[in-house]
PDB file of C-alpha atoms in Angstrom:
ATOM      1  CA  MET X   1    -140.665 -29.381 -59.883  1.00 43.00           C
ATOM      2  CA  SER X   2    -140.948 -25.645 -59.816  1.00 45.00           C
ATOM      3  CA  SER X   3    -143.138 -23.923 -57.188  1.00 49.00           C
ATOM      4  CA  THR X   4    -145.243 -21.852 -59.636  1.00 61.00           C
ATOM      5  CA  PRO X   5    -148.786 -21.774 -58.921  1.00 64.00           C
ATOM      6  CA  LEU X   6    -149.770 -23.519 -62.101  1.00 71.00           C
ATOM      7  CA  ARG X   7    -147.635 -26.583 -61.216  1.00 76.00           C
ATOM      8  CA  GLN X   8    -148.892 -26.638 -57.662  1.00 81.00           C
ATOM      9  CA  PHE X   9    -152.543 -26.842 -59.149  1.00 80.00           C
ATOM     10  CA  ALA X  10    -151.316 -29.755 -61.377  1.00 85.00           C
ATOM     11  CA  LEU X  11    -149.844 -31.452 -58.276  1.00 85.00           C
ATOM     12  CA  GLN X  12    -153.010 -31.005 -56.394  1.00 86.00           C
ATOM     13  CA  GLY X  13    -154.953 -32.293 -59.482  1.00 87.00           C
ATOM     14  CA  ALA X  14    -152.772 -35.436 -59.985  1.00 88.00           C
ATOM     15  CA  ALA X  15    -153.563 -36.367 -56.194  1.00 88.00           C
ATOM     16  CA  VAL X  16    -157.201 -35.923 -56.906  1.00 88.00           C
ATOM     17  CA  ILE X  17    -157.057 -37.844 -60.185  1.00 89.00           C
ATOM     18  CA  LEU X  18    -155.049 -40.715 -58.668  1.00 87.00           C
ATOM     19  CA  VAL X  19    -157.324 -41.188 -55.584  1.00 88.00           C
ATOM     20  CA  LEU X  20    -160.690 -40.917 -57.491  1.00 84.00           C
ATOM     21  CA  SER X  21    -159.493 -43.195 -60.290  1.00 85.00           C
ATOM     22  CA  LEU X  22    -159.196 -45.939 -57.806  1.00 81.00           C
ATOM     23  CA  ALA X  23    -162.033 -44.976 -55.384  1.00 78.00           C
ATOM     24  CA  TRP X  24    -164.786 -44.386 -57.830  1.00 73.00           C
ATOM     25  CA  PRO X  25    -164.581 -47.814 -59.579  1.00 77.00           C
ATOM     26  CA  TYR X  26    -164.243 -49.712 -56.181  1.00 67.00           C
ATOM     27  CA  TYR X  27    -167.357 -48.115 -54.800  1.00 66.00           C
ATOM     28  CA  GLY X  28    -169.079 -48.196 -57.935  1.00 64.00           C
ATOM     29  CA  TRP X  29    -168.748 -51.968 -58.217  1.00 70.00           C
ATOM     30  CA  ALA X  30    -169.471 -52.314 -54.401  1.00 60.00           C
ATOM     31  CA  GLY X  31    -172.789 -50.413 -54.891  1.00 62.00           C
ATOM     32  CA  GLY X  32    -171.710 -47.970 -52.040  1.00 64.00           C
ATOM     33  CA  SER X  33    -171.650 -44.408 -51.693  1.00 72.00           C
ATOM     34  CA  MET X  34    -168.344 -42.566 -51.636  1.00 73.00           C
ATOM     35  CA  PRO X  35    -167.021 -41.764 -48.298  1.00 83.00           C
ATOM     36  CA  TRP X  36    -165.997 -38.236 -49.033  1.00 79.00           C
ATOM     37  CA  GLN X  37    -164.433 -37.493 -45.574  1.00 84.00           C
ATOM     38  CA  GLN X  38    -161.960 -40.302 -45.831  1.00 86.00           C
ATOM     39  CA  THR X  39    -161.401 -39.666 -49.552  1.00 87.00           C
ATOM     40  CA  SER X  40    -160.486 -36.086 -48.857  1.00 88.00           C
ATOM     41  CA  LEU X  41    -157.975 -37.191 -46.111  1.00 90.00           C
ATOM     42  CA  LEU X  42    -156.467 -39.766 -48.599  1.00 89.00           C
ATOM     43  CA  ILE X  43    -156.197 -37.043 -51.248  1.00 90.00           C
ATOM     44  CA  GLY X  44    -154.481 -34.701 -48.823  1.00 90.00           C
ATOM     45  CA  ALA X  45    -152.085 -37.554 -47.812  1.00 92.00           C
ATOM     46  CA  VAL X  46    -151.243 -38.304 -51.595  1.00 92.00           C
ATOM     47  CA  ALA X  47    -150.750 -34.672 -52.332  1.00 91.00           C
ATOM     48  CA  LEU X  48    -148.399 -34.190 -49.261  1.00 92.00           C
ATOM     49  CA  ALA X  49    -146.432 -37.320 -50.657  1.00 91.00           C
ATOM     50  CA  LEU X  50    -146.165 -35.940 -53.968  1.00 90.00           C
ATOM     51  CA  ALA X  51    -145.113 -32.333 -52.580  1.00 88.00           C
ATOM     52  CA  THR X  52    -142.503 -34.021 -50.675  1.00 91.00           C
ATOM     53  CA  ILE X  53    -141.124 -36.032 -53.283  1.00 91.00           C
ATOM     54  CA  SER X  54    -140.856 -33.082 -55.621  1.00 86.00           C
ATOM     55  CA  ARG X  55    -139.172 -31.140 -52.785  1.00 83.00           C
ATOM     56  CA  GLN X  56    -141.660 -28.308 -52.456  1.00 83.00           C
ATOM     57  CA  PRO X  57    -141.227 -25.698 -49.689  1.00 79.00           C
ATOM     58  CA  TRP X  58    -142.748 -26.612 -46.240  1.00 82.00           C
ATOM     59  CA  TRP X  59    -145.802 -24.158 -46.620  1.00 78.00           C
ATOM     60  CA  TRP X  60    -146.680 -25.756 -50.022  1.00 83.00           C
ATOM     61  CA  ARG X  61    -146.588 -29.211 -48.484  1.00 88.00           C
ATOM     62  CA  LEU X  62    -148.843 -27.974 -45.656  1.00 89.00           C
ATOM     63  CA  ILE X  63    -151.201 -26.481 -48.236  1.00 88.00           C
ATOM     64  CA  HIS X  64    -151.460 -29.640 -50.370  1.00 88.00           C
ATOM     65  CA  ALA X  65    -151.989 -31.695 -47.211  1.00 92.00           C
ATOM     66  CA  LEU X  66    -154.910 -29.545 -45.897  1.00 90.00           C
ATOM     67  CA  PHE X  67    -156.536 -28.424 -49.106  1.00 88.00           C
ATOM     68  CA  MET X  68    -158.767 -31.117 -49.934  1.00 89.00           C
ATOM     69  CA  PRO X  69    -159.872 -31.945 -46.325  1.00 91.00           C
ATOM     70  CA  LEU X  70    -160.708 -28.222 -45.760  1.00 87.00           C
ATOM     71  CA  VAL X  71    -162.785 -28.271 -48.989  1.00 84.00           C
ATOM     72  CA  TRP X  72    -164.686 -31.240 -47.579  1.00 85.00           C
ATOM     73  CA  LEU X  73    -165.139 -29.445 -44.141  1.00 85.00           C
ATOM     74  CA  THR X  74    -166.202 -26.261 -45.807  1.00 79.00           C
ATOM     75  CA  TRP X  75    -168.712 -28.261 -47.848  1.00 79.00           C
ATOM     76  CA  THR X  76    -170.360 -29.565 -44.878  1.00 83.00           C
ATOM     77  CA  LEU X  77    -170.976 -26.300 -43.285  1.00 80.00           C
ATOM     78  CA  ASN X  78    -173.226 -25.100 -46.201  1.00 78.00           C
ATOM     79  CA  ILE X  79    -171.709 -21.567 -46.281  1.00 72.00           C
ATOM     80  CA  PRO X  80    -173.221 -19.261 -48.934  1.00 74.00           C
ATOM     81  CA  PRO X  81    -171.117 -18.977 -52.086  1.00 66.00           C
ATOM     82  CA  GLY X  82    -170.817 -15.046 -51.567  1.00 68.00           C
ATOM     83  CA  TRP X  83    -168.656 -15.474 -48.617  1.00 63.00           C
ATOM     84  CA  PHE X  84    -166.049 -17.487 -50.485  1.00 59.00           C
ATOM     85  CA  LEU X  85    -165.869 -14.579 -52.940  1.00 63.00           C
ATOM     86  CA  LEU X  86    -165.333 -12.111 -50.202  1.00 60.00           C
ATOM     87  CA  ALA X  87    -162.605 -14.114 -48.773  1.00 61.00           C
ATOM     88  CA  PHE X  88    -160.866 -14.640 -52.050  1.00 59.00           C
ATOM     89  CA  ILE X  89    -160.926 -10.765 -52.797  1.00 61.00           C
ATOM     90  CA  LEU X  90    -159.529 -10.130 -49.281  1.00 59.00           C
ATOM     91  CA  LEU X  91    -156.898 -12.816 -49.538  1.00 57.00           C
ATOM     92  CA  LEU X  92    -155.863 -11.382 -53.049  1.00 55.00           C
ATOM     93  CA  LEU X  93    -155.661  -7.755 -51.654  1.00 53.00           C
ATOM     94  CA  VAL X  94    -153.530  -8.953 -48.782  1.00 55.00           C
ATOM     95  CA  TYR X  95    -151.391 -11.813 -50.253  1.00 56.00           C
ATOM     96  CA  ARG X  96    -151.077 -10.950 -53.773  1.00 55.00           C
ATOM     97  CA  GLY X  97    -147.348 -11.454 -53.642  1.00 50.00           C
ATOM     98  CA  ALA X  98    -147.843 -15.099 -52.707  1.00 49.00           C
ATOM     99  CA  LEU X  99    -149.682 -15.799 -55.845  1.00 50.00           C
ATOM    100  CA  SER X 100    -147.634 -13.758 -58.351  1.00 49.00           C
ATOM    101  CA  GLY X 101    -144.301 -14.125 -56.953  1.00 48.00           C
ATOM    102  CA  GLN X 102    -144.441 -16.815 -54.408  1.00 50.00           C
ATOM    103  CA  VAL X 103    -143.720 -14.267 -51.689  1.00 53.00           C
ATOM    104  CA  PRO X 104    -145.858 -14.718 -48.563  1.00 55.00           C
ATOM    105  CA  LEU X 105    -146.420 -11.702 -46.200  1.00 53.00           C
ATOM    106  CA  TYR X 106    -143.875 -11.622 -43.654  1.00 61.00           C
ATOM    107  CA  LEU X 107    -143.734  -8.896 -40.962  1.00 65.00           C
ATOM    108  CA  SER X 108    -140.238  -8.063 -39.554  1.00 75.00           C
ATOM    109  CA  ASN X 109    -140.095  -8.128 -35.720  1.00 84.00           C
ATOM    110  CA  ARG X 110    -138.664  -5.573 -33.368  1.00 90.00           C
ATOM    111  CA  GLU X 111    -135.345  -7.390 -32.987  1.00 93.00           C
ATOM    112  CA  THR X 112    -134.658  -7.397 -36.734  1.00 93.00           C
ATOM    113  CA  VAL X 113    -135.570  -3.723 -36.938  1.00 94.00           C
ATOM    114  CA  ALA X 114    -132.986  -3.210 -34.251  1.00 95.00           C
ATOM    115  CA  ALA X 115    -130.263  -5.144 -36.120  1.00 95.00           C
ATOM    116  CA  LEU X 116    -131.090  -3.368 -39.338  1.00 96.00           C
ATOM    117  CA  ASP X 117    -130.829   0.012 -37.298  1.00 96.00           C
ATOM    118  CA  GLU X 118    -127.275  -0.973 -36.357  1.00 95.00           C
ATOM    119  CA  LEU X 119    -126.467  -1.870 -40.007  1.00 95.00           C
ATOM    120  CA  VAL X 120    -127.947   1.388 -41.151  1.00 96.00           C
ATOM    121  CA  GLY X 121    -125.631   3.344 -38.744  1.00 95.00           C
ATOM    122  CA  LYS X 122    -122.583   1.118 -39.381  1.00 94.00           C
ATOM    123  CA  GLU X 123    -123.015   1.368 -43.152  1.00 93.00           C
ATOM    124  CA  GLU X 124    -123.732   5.104 -43.011  1.00 93.00           C
ATOM    125  CA  SER X 125    -126.532   4.246 -45.345  1.00 93.00           C
ATOM    126  CA  GLN X 126    -128.260   7.376 -46.794  1.00 96.00           C
ATOM    127  CA  ARG X 127    -130.905   5.640 -48.987  1.00 97.00           C
ATOM    128  CA  PHE X 128    -132.538   2.387 -47.736  1.00 98.00           C
ATOM    129  CA  LEU X 129    -135.000   0.260 -49.648  1.00 98.00           C
ATOM    130  CA  ASP X 130    -137.329  -2.511 -48.341  1.00 96.00           C
ATOM    131  CA  LEU X 131    -138.460  -4.763 -50.930  1.00 93.00           C
ATOM    132  CA  GLY X 132    -141.944  -6.205 -50.227  1.00 86.00           C
ATOM    133  CA  ALA X 133    -142.268  -3.796 -47.348  1.00 88.00           C
ATOM    134  CA  GLY X 134    -145.850  -5.180 -46.324  1.00 84.00           C
ATOM    135  CA  VAL X 135    -147.377  -2.481 -43.769  1.00 88.00           C
ATOM    136  CA  GLY X 136    -144.063  -0.683 -43.234  1.00 91.00           C
ATOM    137  CA  SER X 137    -143.030  -2.676 -40.021  1.00 91.00           C
ATOM    138  CA  THR X 138    -139.371  -2.062 -41.090  1.00 94.00           C
ATOM    139  CA  VAL X 139    -139.144   1.273 -42.767  1.00 95.00           C
ATOM    140  CA  ILE X 140    -141.612   3.301 -40.618  1.00 96.00           C
ATOM    141  CA  PRO X 141    -139.440   2.643 -37.346  1.00 96.00           C
ATOM    142  CA  LEU X 142    -136.162   3.150 -39.169  1.00 97.00           C
ATOM    143  CA  ALA X 143    -137.488   6.307 -40.779  1.00 97.00           C
ATOM    144  CA  ASP X 144    -138.263   7.607 -37.238  1.00 97.00           C
ATOM    145  CA  ARG X 145    -134.833   6.815 -36.018  1.00 96.00           C
ATOM    146  CA  TRP X 146    -133.065   8.305 -38.967  1.00 97.00           C
ATOM    147  CA  PRO X 147    -134.885  11.545 -39.888  1.00 96.00           C
ATOM    148  CA  ASP X 148    -131.938  12.748 -41.931  1.00 96.00           C
ATOM    149  CA  ARG X 149    -131.843   9.712 -44.158  1.00 97.00           C
ATOM    150  CA  HIS X 150    -134.164   8.490 -46.964  1.00 97.00           C
ATOM    151  CA  PHE X 151    -136.312   5.218 -46.575  1.00 98.00           C
ATOM    152  CA  SER X 152    -138.506   3.709 -49.252  1.00 97.00           C
ATOM    153  CA  GLY X 153    -140.952   0.711 -49.153  1.00 95.00           C
ATOM    154  CA  ALA X 154    -141.993  -1.097 -52.126  1.00 93.00           C
ATOM    155  CA  GLU X 155    -145.263  -3.003 -51.835  1.00 88.00           C
ATOM    156  CA  ASN X 156    -147.749  -4.334 -54.560  1.00 83.00           C
ATOM    157  CA  ALA X 157    -150.457  -5.971 -52.442  1.00 80.00           C
ATOM    158  CA  PRO X 158    -153.358  -3.474 -52.356  1.00 81.00           C
ATOM    159  CA  LEU X 159    -154.621  -3.758 -48.845  1.00 80.00           C
ATOM    160  CA  THR X 160    -151.083  -3.895 -47.246  1.00 82.00           C
ATOM    161  CA  TRP X 161    -149.668  -0.991 -49.303  1.00 85.00           C
ATOM    162  CA  LEU X 162    -152.820   1.076 -48.064  1.00 86.00           C
ATOM    163  CA  ALA X 163    -152.031   0.169 -44.548  1.00 87.00           C
ATOM    164  CA  GLY X 164    -148.471   1.138 -44.892  1.00 89.00           C
ATOM    165  CA  ARG X 165    -149.290   4.341 -46.765  1.00 91.00           C
ATOM    166  CA  ILE X 166    -151.657   5.371 -43.841  1.00 93.00           C
ATOM    167  CA  LEU X 167    -149.192   4.306 -40.942  1.00 93.00           C
ATOM    168  CA  GLY X 168    -146.418   5.938 -42.665  1.00 92.00           C
ATOM    169  CA  VAL X 169    -147.990   9.521 -43.063  1.00 94.00           C
ATOM    170  CA  GLY X 170    -146.071  12.533 -41.624  1.00 94.00           C
ATOM    171  CA  ARG X 171    -142.636  11.229 -42.353  1.00 96.00           C
ATOM    172  CA  PRO X 172    -141.192  13.407 -45.127  1.00 96.00           C
ATOM    173  CA  ASN X 173    -138.049  10.969 -45.304  1.00 97.00           C
ATOM    174  CA  LEU X 174    -140.312   7.999 -46.100  1.00 97.00           C
ATOM    175  CA  HIS X 175    -141.290   7.321 -49.764  1.00 96.00           C
ATOM    176  CA  TRP X 176    -143.999   4.627 -49.983  1.00 94.00           C
ATOM    177  CA  LEU X 177    -144.108   3.075 -53.426  1.00 93.00           C
ATOM    178  CA  TRP X 178    -146.824   1.007 -55.251  1.00 89.00           C
ATOM    179  CA  GLU X 179    -144.286  -1.245 -57.062  1.00 87.00           C
ATOM    180  CA  ASP X 180    -143.670  -4.874 -58.033  1.00 85.00           C
ATOM    181  CA  LEU X 181    -140.131  -5.820 -56.586  1.00 86.00           C
ATOM    182  CA  TRP X 182    -139.077  -7.017 -60.021  1.00 89.00           C
ATOM    183  CA  GLN X 183    -139.646  -3.648 -61.637  1.00 90.00           C
ATOM    184  CA  MET X 184    -138.208  -1.656 -58.776  1.00 93.00           C
ATOM    185  CA  PRO X 185    -134.845  -0.065 -59.884  1.00 95.00           C
ATOM    186  CA  LEU X 186    -132.160  -0.572 -57.249  1.00 97.00           C
ATOM    187  CA  GLY X 187    -129.332   1.607 -58.462  1.00 96.00           C
ATOM    188  CA  GLU X 188    -129.885   4.563 -56.306  1.00 96.00           C
ATOM    189  CA  TYR X 189    -129.913   2.700 -52.866  1.00 97.00           C
ATOM    190  CA  ASP X 190    -127.117   1.928 -50.427  1.00 96.00           C
ATOM    191  CA  LEU X 191    -128.873  -0.665 -48.550  1.00 98.00           C
ATOM    192  CA  VAL X 192    -131.532  -2.987 -50.023  1.00 98.00           C
ATOM    193  CA  TYR X 193    -133.404  -5.329 -47.669  1.00 97.00           C
ATOM    194  CA  ALA X 194    -135.785  -8.183 -48.420  1.00 94.00           C
ATOM    195  CA  PHE X 195    -137.640 -10.538 -46.484  1.00 91.00           C
ATOM    196  CA  LEU X 196    -139.308 -12.834 -48.966  1.00 87.00           C
ATOM    197  CA  SER X 197    -139.011 -16.632 -49.397  1.00 84.00           C
ATOM    198  CA  PRO X 198    -136.407 -19.034 -50.773  1.00 86.00           C
ATOM    199  CA  VAL X 199    -137.968 -19.233 -54.125  1.00 83.00           C
ATOM    200  CA  PRO X 200    -137.111 -15.816 -55.681  1.00 87.00           C
ATOM    201  CA  MET X 201    -133.636 -15.569 -54.026  1.00 92.00           C
ATOM    202  CA  PRO X 202    -131.402 -16.641 -56.971  1.00 94.00           C
ATOM    203  CA  LYS X 203    -133.411 -14.277 -59.372  1.00 93.00           C
ATOM    204  CA  LEU X 204    -133.379 -11.429 -56.911  1.00 94.00           C
ATOM    205  CA  TRP X 205    -129.643 -11.765 -56.391  1.00 97.00           C
ATOM    206  CA  GLU X 206    -128.998 -11.352 -60.118  1.00 97.00           C
ATOM    207  CA  LYS X 207    -131.027  -8.350 -60.120  1.00 97.00           C
ATOM    208  CA  ALA X 208    -129.208  -6.889 -57.078  1.00 97.00           C
ATOM    209  CA  ARG X 209    -125.878  -7.652 -58.562  1.00 96.00           C
ATOM    210  CA  THR X 210    -126.693  -6.124 -61.767  1.00 97.00           C
ATOM    211  CA  GLU X 211    -128.443  -2.977 -60.764  1.00 98.00           C
ATOM    212  CA  MET X 212    -126.863  -2.111 -57.336  1.00 97.00           C
ATOM    213  CA  LYS X 213    -123.978   0.196 -57.291  1.00 96.00           C
ATOM    214  CA  PRO X 214    -120.502  -1.126 -56.078  1.00 96.00           C
ATOM    215  CA  GLY X 215    -120.015  -1.125 -52.387  1.00 96.00           C
ATOM    216  CA  SER X 216    -123.622  -1.080 -51.541  1.00 97.00           C
ATOM    217  CA  LEU X 217    -125.145  -3.930 -49.352  1.00 98.00           C
ATOM    218  CA  PHE X 218    -128.068  -6.472 -50.168  1.00 98.00           C
ATOM    219  CA  VAL X 219    -129.648  -7.922 -47.030  1.00 97.00           C
ATOM    220  CA  SER X 220    -131.884 -10.997 -46.951  1.00 96.00           C
ATOM    221  CA  ASN X 221    -133.809 -11.745 -43.788  1.00 94.00           C
ATOM    222  CA  SER X 222    -133.886 -15.649 -43.059  1.00 92.00           C
ATOM    223  CA  PHE X 223    -133.305 -16.796 -46.646  1.00 93.00           C
ATOM    224  CA  PRO X 224    -129.619 -17.011 -48.017  1.00 96.00           C
ATOM    225  CA  VAL X 225    -128.888 -16.726 -51.703  1.00 96.00           C
ATOM    226  CA  PRO X 226    -128.109 -20.381 -52.728  1.00 95.00           C
ATOM    227  CA  GLY X 227    -124.484 -20.900 -53.775  1.00 95.00           C
ATOM    228  CA  VAL X 228    -123.255 -17.329 -52.717  1.00 96.00           C
ATOM    229  CA  THR X 229    -121.253 -16.823 -49.547  1.00 97.00           C
ATOM    230  CA  PRO X 230    -122.527 -13.807 -47.639  1.00 97.00           C
ATOM    231  CA  GLU X 231    -119.977 -11.120 -46.408  1.00 97.00           C
ATOM    232  CA  SER X 232    -121.404 -11.415 -42.941  1.00 97.00           C
ATOM    233  CA  VAL X 233    -124.483 -12.913 -41.120  1.00 97.00           C
ATOM    234  CA  VAL X 234    -126.110 -11.045 -38.435  1.00 96.00           C
ATOM    235  CA  GLU X 235    -127.517 -13.283 -35.911  1.00 94.00           C
ATOM    236  CA  VAL X 236    -130.834 -11.860 -34.584  1.00 93.00           C
ATOM    237  CA  THR X 237    -131.939 -12.781 -31.058  1.00 86.00           C
ATOM    238  CA  CYS X 238    -135.358 -13.918 -31.532  1.00 84.00           C
ATOM    239  CA  SER X 239    -137.618 -16.998 -31.905  1.00 81.00           C
ATOM    240  CA  PRO X 240    -137.601 -18.358 -34.404  1.00 81.00           C
ATOM    241  CA  PRO X 241    -134.078 -17.352 -35.523  1.00 84.00           C
ATOM    242  CA  ARG X 242    -134.135 -14.824 -38.266  1.00 90.00           C
ATOM    243  CA  PRO X 243    -130.494 -14.235 -39.394  1.00 95.00           C
ATOM    244  CA  LEU X 244    -129.698 -11.390 -41.733  1.00 97.00           C
ATOM    245  CA  TYR X 245    -127.509 -12.539 -44.707  1.00 97.00           C
ATOM    246  CA  CYS X 246    -125.475  -9.596 -45.968  1.00 98.00           C
ATOM    247  CA  TYR X 247    -123.951  -9.506 -49.426  1.00 98.00           C
ATOM    248  CA  ARG X 248    -121.583  -6.830 -50.485  1.00 98.00           C
ATOM    249  CA  ILE X 249    -122.046  -5.772 -54.181  1.00 96.00           C
TER     250      ILE X 249
END
């Protein structure tokens, strides 16, 4: 099963229908009220089983397991509906990529930035691009470290883009872009870096292989391209491990 949002809704819906189709008749015939706490836990367990069988990524399995129990818990708190709307808007502003491209917000740590710094120096990269740049945790320190080289960050989640835009002010060698990674042209860059998720890697590799110039380097943090052997793997000393998979075009 694909990890598209529509199919994830279908998987969760299948768990709900399966449990309620058994629970409602049982408690209806018995003349008892539905135990919603236990029912929500059972739906979560069934959703987790379906997500596991269909080989969903671990974060989708966790979401499926917790979704209905959290719905029940939230219902018991009697929270005014307006707060849910506000929370949804804030999540959309920060995690837009998770919904539209199955790309959660990951922030590169200092150890990773140091490893990329070495790569930029080793490759003598003049133009660096961070796809899904978040708040600029990668490109901002690299732009400070190499003022004579050009760095670009592409981000399309409104709130994180704004944060990166503000944090990156005053750096003439940093270009901060409001851009979807799939629409971002890659041909002018010597080194393209991505810290996304396993889901988009095959498609992203095809884009990189098609658009990037010969001799340039595509680097993926933590998630290798399936079926493609990297030129090298940079082991970053941090916890959890964050290897950099380097692919020569």
